[in-house]
JSON list of C-alpha atoms and ligand atoms in Angstrom, two decimals:
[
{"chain": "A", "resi": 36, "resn": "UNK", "atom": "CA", "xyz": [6.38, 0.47, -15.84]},
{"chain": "A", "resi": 37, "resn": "UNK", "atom": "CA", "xyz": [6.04, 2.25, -12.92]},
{"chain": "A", "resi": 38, "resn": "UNK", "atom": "CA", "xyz": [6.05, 0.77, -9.25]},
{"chain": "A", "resi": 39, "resn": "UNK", "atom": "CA", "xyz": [5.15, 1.56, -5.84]},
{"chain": "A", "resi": 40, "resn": "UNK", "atom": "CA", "xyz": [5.31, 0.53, -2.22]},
{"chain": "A", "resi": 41, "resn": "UNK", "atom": "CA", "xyz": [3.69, 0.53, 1.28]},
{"chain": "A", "resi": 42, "resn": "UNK", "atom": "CA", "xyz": [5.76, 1.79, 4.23]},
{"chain": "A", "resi": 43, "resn": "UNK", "atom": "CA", "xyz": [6.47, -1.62, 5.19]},
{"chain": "A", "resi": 44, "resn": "UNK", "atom": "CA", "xyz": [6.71, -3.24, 1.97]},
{"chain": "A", "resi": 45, "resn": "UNK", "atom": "CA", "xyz": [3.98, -5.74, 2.16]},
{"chain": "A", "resi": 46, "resn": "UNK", "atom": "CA", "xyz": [1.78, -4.44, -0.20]},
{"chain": "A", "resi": 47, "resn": "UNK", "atom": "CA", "xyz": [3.73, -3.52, -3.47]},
{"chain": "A", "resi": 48, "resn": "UNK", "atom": "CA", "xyz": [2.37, -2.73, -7.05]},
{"chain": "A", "resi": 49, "resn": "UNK", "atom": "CA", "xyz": [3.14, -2.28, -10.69]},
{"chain": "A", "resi": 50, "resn": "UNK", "atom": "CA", "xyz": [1.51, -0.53, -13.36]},
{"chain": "A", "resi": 51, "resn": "UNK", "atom": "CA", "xyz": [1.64, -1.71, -16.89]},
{"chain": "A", "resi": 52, "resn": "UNK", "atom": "CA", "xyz": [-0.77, 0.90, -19.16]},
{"chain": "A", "resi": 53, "resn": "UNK", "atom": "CA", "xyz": [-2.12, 4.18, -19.50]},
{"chain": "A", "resi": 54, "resn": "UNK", "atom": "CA", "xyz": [-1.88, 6.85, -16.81]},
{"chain": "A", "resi": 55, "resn": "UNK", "atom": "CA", "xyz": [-5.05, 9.08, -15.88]},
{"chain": "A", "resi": 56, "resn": "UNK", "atom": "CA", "xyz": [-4.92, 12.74, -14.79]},
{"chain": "A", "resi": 57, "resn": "UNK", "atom": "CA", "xyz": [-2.57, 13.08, -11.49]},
{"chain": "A", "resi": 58, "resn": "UNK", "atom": "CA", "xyz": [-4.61, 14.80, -9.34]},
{"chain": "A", "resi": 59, "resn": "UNK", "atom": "CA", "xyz": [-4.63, 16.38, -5.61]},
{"chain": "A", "resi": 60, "resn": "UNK", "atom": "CA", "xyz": [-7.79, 15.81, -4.07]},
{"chain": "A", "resi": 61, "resn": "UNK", "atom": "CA", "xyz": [-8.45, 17.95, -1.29]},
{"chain": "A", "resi": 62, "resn": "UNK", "atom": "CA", "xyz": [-12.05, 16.28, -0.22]},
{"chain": "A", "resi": 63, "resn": "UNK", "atom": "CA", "xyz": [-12.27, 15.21, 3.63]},
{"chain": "A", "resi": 64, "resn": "UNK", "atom": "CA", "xyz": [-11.89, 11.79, 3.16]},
{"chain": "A", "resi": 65, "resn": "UNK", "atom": "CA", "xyz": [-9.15, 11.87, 1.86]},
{"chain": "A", "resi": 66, "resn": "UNK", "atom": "CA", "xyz": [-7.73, 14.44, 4.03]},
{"chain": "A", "resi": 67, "resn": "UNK", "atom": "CA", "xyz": [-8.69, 11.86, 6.57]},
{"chain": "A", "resi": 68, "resn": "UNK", "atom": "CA", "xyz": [-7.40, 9.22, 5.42]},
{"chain": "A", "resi": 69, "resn": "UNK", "atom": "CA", "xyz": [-3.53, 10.71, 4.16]},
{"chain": "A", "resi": 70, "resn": "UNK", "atom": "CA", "xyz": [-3.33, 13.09, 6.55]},
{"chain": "A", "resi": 71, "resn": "UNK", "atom": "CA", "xyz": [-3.20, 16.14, 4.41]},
{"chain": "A", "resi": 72, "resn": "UNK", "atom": "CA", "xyz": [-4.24, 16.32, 0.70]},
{"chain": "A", "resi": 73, "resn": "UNK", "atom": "CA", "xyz": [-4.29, 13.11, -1.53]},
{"chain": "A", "resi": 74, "resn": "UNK", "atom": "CA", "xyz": [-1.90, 13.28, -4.38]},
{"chain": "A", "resi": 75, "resn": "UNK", "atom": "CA", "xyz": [-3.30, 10.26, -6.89]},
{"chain": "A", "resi": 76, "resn": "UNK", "atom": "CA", "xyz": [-2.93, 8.91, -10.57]},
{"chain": "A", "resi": 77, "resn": "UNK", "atom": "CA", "xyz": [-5.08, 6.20, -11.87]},
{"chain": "A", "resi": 78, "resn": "UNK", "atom": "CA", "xyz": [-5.01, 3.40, -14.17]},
{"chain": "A", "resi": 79, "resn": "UNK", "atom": "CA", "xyz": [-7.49, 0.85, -15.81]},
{"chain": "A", "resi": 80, "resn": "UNK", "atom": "CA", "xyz": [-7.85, -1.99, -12.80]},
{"chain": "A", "resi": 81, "resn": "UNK", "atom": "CA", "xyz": [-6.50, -4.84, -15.65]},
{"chain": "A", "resi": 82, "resn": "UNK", "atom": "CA", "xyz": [-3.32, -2.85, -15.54]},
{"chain": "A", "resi": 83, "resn": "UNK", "atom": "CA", "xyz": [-2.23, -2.78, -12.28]},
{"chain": "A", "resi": 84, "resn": "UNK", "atom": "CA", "xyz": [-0.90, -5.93, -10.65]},
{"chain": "A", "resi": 85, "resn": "UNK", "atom": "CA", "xyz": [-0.86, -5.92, -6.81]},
{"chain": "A", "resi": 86, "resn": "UNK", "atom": "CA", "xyz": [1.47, -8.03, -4.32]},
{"chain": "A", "resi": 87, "resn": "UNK", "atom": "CA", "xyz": [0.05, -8.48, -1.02]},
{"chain": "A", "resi": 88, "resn": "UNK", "atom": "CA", "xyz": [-3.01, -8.09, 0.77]},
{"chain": "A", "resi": 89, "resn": "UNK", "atom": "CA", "xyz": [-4.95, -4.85, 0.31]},
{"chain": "A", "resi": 90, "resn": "UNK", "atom": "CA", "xyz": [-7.39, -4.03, 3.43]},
{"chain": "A", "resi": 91, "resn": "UNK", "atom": "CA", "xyz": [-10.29, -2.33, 1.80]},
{"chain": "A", "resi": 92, "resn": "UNK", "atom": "CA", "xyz": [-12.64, 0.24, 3.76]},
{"chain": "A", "resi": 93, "resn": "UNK", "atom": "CA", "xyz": [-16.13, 1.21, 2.23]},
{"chain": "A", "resi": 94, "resn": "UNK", "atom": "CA", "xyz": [-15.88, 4.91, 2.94]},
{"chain": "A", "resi": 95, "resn": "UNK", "atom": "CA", "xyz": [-18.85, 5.21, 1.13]},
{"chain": "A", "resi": 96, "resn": "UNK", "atom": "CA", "xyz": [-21.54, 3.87, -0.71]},
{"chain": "A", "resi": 97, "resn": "UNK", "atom": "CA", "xyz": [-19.41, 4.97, -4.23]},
{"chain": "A", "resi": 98, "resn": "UNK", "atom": "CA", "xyz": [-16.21, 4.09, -3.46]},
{"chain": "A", "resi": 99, "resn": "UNK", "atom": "CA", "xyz": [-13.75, 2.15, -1.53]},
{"chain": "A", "resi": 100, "resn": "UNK", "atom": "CA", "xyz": [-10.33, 2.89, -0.06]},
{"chain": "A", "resi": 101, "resn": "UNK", "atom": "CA", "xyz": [-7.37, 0.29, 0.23]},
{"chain": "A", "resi": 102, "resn": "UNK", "atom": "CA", "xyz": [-4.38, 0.23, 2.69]},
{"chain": "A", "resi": 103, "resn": "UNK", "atom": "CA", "xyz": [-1.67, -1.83, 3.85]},
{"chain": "A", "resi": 104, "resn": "UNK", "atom": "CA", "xyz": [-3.52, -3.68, 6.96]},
{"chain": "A", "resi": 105, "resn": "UNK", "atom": "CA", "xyz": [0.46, -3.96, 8.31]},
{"chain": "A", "resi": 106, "resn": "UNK", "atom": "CA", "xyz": [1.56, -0.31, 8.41]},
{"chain": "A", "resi": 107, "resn": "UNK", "atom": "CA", "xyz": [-1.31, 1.84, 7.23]},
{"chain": "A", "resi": 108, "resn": "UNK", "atom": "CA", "xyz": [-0.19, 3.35, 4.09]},
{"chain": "A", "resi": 109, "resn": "UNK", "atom": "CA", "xyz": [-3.10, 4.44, 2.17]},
{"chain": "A", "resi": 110, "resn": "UNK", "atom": "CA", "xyz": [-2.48, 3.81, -1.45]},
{"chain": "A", "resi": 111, "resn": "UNK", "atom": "CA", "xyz": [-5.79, 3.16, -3.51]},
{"chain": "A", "resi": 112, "resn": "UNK", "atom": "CA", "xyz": [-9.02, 4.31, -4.13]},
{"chain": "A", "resi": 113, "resn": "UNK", "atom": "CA", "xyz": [-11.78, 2.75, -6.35]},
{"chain": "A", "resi": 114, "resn": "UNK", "atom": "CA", "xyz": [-15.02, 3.75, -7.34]},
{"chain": "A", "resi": 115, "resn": "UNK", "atom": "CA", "xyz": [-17.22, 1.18, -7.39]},
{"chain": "A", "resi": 116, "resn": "UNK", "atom": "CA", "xyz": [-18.46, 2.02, -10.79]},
{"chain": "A", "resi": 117, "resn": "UNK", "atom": "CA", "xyz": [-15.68, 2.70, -12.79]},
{"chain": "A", "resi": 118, "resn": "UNK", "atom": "CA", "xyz": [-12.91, -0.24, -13.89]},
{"chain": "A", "resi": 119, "resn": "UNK", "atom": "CA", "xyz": [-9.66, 2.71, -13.16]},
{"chain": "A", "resi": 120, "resn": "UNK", "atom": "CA", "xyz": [-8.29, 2.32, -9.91]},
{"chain": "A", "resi": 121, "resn": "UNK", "atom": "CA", "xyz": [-6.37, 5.39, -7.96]},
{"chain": "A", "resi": 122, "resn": "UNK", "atom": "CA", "xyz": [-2.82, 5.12, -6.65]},
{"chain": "A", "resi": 123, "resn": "UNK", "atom": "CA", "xyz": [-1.00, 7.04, -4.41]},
{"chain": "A", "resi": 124, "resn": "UNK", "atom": "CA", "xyz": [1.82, 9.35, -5.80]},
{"chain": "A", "resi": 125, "resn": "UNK", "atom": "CA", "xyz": [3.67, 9.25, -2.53]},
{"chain": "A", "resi": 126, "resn": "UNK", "atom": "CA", "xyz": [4.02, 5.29, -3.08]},
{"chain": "A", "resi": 127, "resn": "UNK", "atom": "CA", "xyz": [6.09, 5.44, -5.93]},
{"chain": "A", "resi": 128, "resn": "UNK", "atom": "CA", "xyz": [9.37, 4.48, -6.41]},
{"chain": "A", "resi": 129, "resn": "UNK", "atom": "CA", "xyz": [11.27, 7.48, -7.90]},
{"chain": "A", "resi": 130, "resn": "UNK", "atom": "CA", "xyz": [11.74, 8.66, -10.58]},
{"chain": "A", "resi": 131, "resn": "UNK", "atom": "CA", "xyz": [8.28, 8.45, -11.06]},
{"chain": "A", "resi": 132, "resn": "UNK", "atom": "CA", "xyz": [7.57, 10.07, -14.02]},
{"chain": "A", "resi": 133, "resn": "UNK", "atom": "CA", "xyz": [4.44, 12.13, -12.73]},
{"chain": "A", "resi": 134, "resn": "UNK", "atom": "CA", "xyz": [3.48, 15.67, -12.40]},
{"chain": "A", "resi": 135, "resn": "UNK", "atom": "CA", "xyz": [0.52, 16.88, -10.71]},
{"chain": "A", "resi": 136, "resn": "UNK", "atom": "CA", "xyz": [-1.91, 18.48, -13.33]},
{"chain": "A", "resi": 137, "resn": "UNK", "atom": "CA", "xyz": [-4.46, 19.50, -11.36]},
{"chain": "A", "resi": 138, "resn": "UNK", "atom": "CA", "xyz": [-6.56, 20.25, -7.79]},
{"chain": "A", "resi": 139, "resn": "UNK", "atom": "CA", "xyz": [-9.89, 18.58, -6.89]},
{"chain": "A", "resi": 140, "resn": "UNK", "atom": "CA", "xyz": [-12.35, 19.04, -4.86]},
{"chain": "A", "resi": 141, "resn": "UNK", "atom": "CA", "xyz": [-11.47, 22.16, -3.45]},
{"chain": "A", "resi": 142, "resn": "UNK", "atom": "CA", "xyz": [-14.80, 23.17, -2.23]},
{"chain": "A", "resi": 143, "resn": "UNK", "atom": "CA", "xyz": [-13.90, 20.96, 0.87]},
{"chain": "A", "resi": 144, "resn": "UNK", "atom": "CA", "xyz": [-9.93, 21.62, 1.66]},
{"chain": "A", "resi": 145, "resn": "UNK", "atom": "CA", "xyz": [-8.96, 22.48, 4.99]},
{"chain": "A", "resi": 146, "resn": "UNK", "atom": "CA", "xyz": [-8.89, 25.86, 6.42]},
{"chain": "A", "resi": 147, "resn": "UNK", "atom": "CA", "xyz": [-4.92, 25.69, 7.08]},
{"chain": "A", "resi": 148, "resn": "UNK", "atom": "CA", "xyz": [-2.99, 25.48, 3.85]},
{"chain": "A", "resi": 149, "resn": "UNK", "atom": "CA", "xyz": [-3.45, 27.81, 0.93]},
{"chain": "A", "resi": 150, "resn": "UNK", "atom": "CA", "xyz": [-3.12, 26.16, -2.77]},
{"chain": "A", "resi": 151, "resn": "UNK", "atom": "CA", "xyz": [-0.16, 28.67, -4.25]},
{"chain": "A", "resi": 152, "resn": "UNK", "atom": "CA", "xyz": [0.50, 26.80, -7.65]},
{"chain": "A", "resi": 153, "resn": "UNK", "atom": "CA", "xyz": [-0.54, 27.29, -10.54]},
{"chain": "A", "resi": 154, "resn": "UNK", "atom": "CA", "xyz": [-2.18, 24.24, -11.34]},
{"chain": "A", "resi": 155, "resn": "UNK", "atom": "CA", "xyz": [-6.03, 24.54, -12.53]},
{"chain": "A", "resi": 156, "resn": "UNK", "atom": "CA", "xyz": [-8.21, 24.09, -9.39]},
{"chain": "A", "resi": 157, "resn": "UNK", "atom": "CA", "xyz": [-12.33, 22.48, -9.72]},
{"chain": "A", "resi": 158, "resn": "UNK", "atom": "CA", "xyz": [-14.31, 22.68, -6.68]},
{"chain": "A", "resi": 159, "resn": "UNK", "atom": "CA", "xyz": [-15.06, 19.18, -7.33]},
{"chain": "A", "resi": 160, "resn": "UNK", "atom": "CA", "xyz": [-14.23, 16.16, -9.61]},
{"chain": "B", "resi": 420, "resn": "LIG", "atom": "ZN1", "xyz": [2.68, -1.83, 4.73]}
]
């Protein structure tokens, strides 16, 4: 089971189920959003259970993003069309369990880091 936390505490969750890939996604939203790049895994939404109230923004007409209304933390993003919800990796309570697999969206990083792993990169999804 793994777990994870808001800054505050007021929005926890657990997930109970399959992980997806654990991905970076360096797309301007979610630079936007986290600050830097967005380090994420996923799961199917019946298998994560969420404490607290989730504020939800519509960045888009695809997908919404949820974050502690209290302190900010980012921590999910769902695409309206698909049941797996993203979590953020910085959330969870260590040891996690996760490595980062891969890079995403990489077409639309910022100009002022460089990617120097080794980790496969797509220029999108
Ligand atoms: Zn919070």
């Amino acid at each position: 089971m793994i777990k994870g936390r808001c800054l505050c505490g007021e929005v926890s969750f657990s997930v109970d189920g399959p992980l997806g890939r654990s991905a970076a996604c360096h797309c301007s939203q979610c630079r936007k959003q986290s600050g830097h790049y967005w380090a994420s895994s996923s799961a199917e939404e019946s298998d994560i259970a969420i404490t607290g109230q989730v504020k939800w923004y519509e960045a888009s007409a695809d997908a919404k993003r949820g974050f502690c209304p209290n302190c900010g933390s980012f921590l999910f993003w769902k695409a309206h069309d698909e049941d797996a919800v993203s979590f953020s990796l910085g959330a969870l309570d260590e040891p996690t369990g996760v490595k980062l697999e891969c890079h995403i969206f990489v077409a639309d990083k910022g100009d002022y880091y460089v990617i120097d792993d080794d980790l496969p990169q797509s220029e999108m999804s």
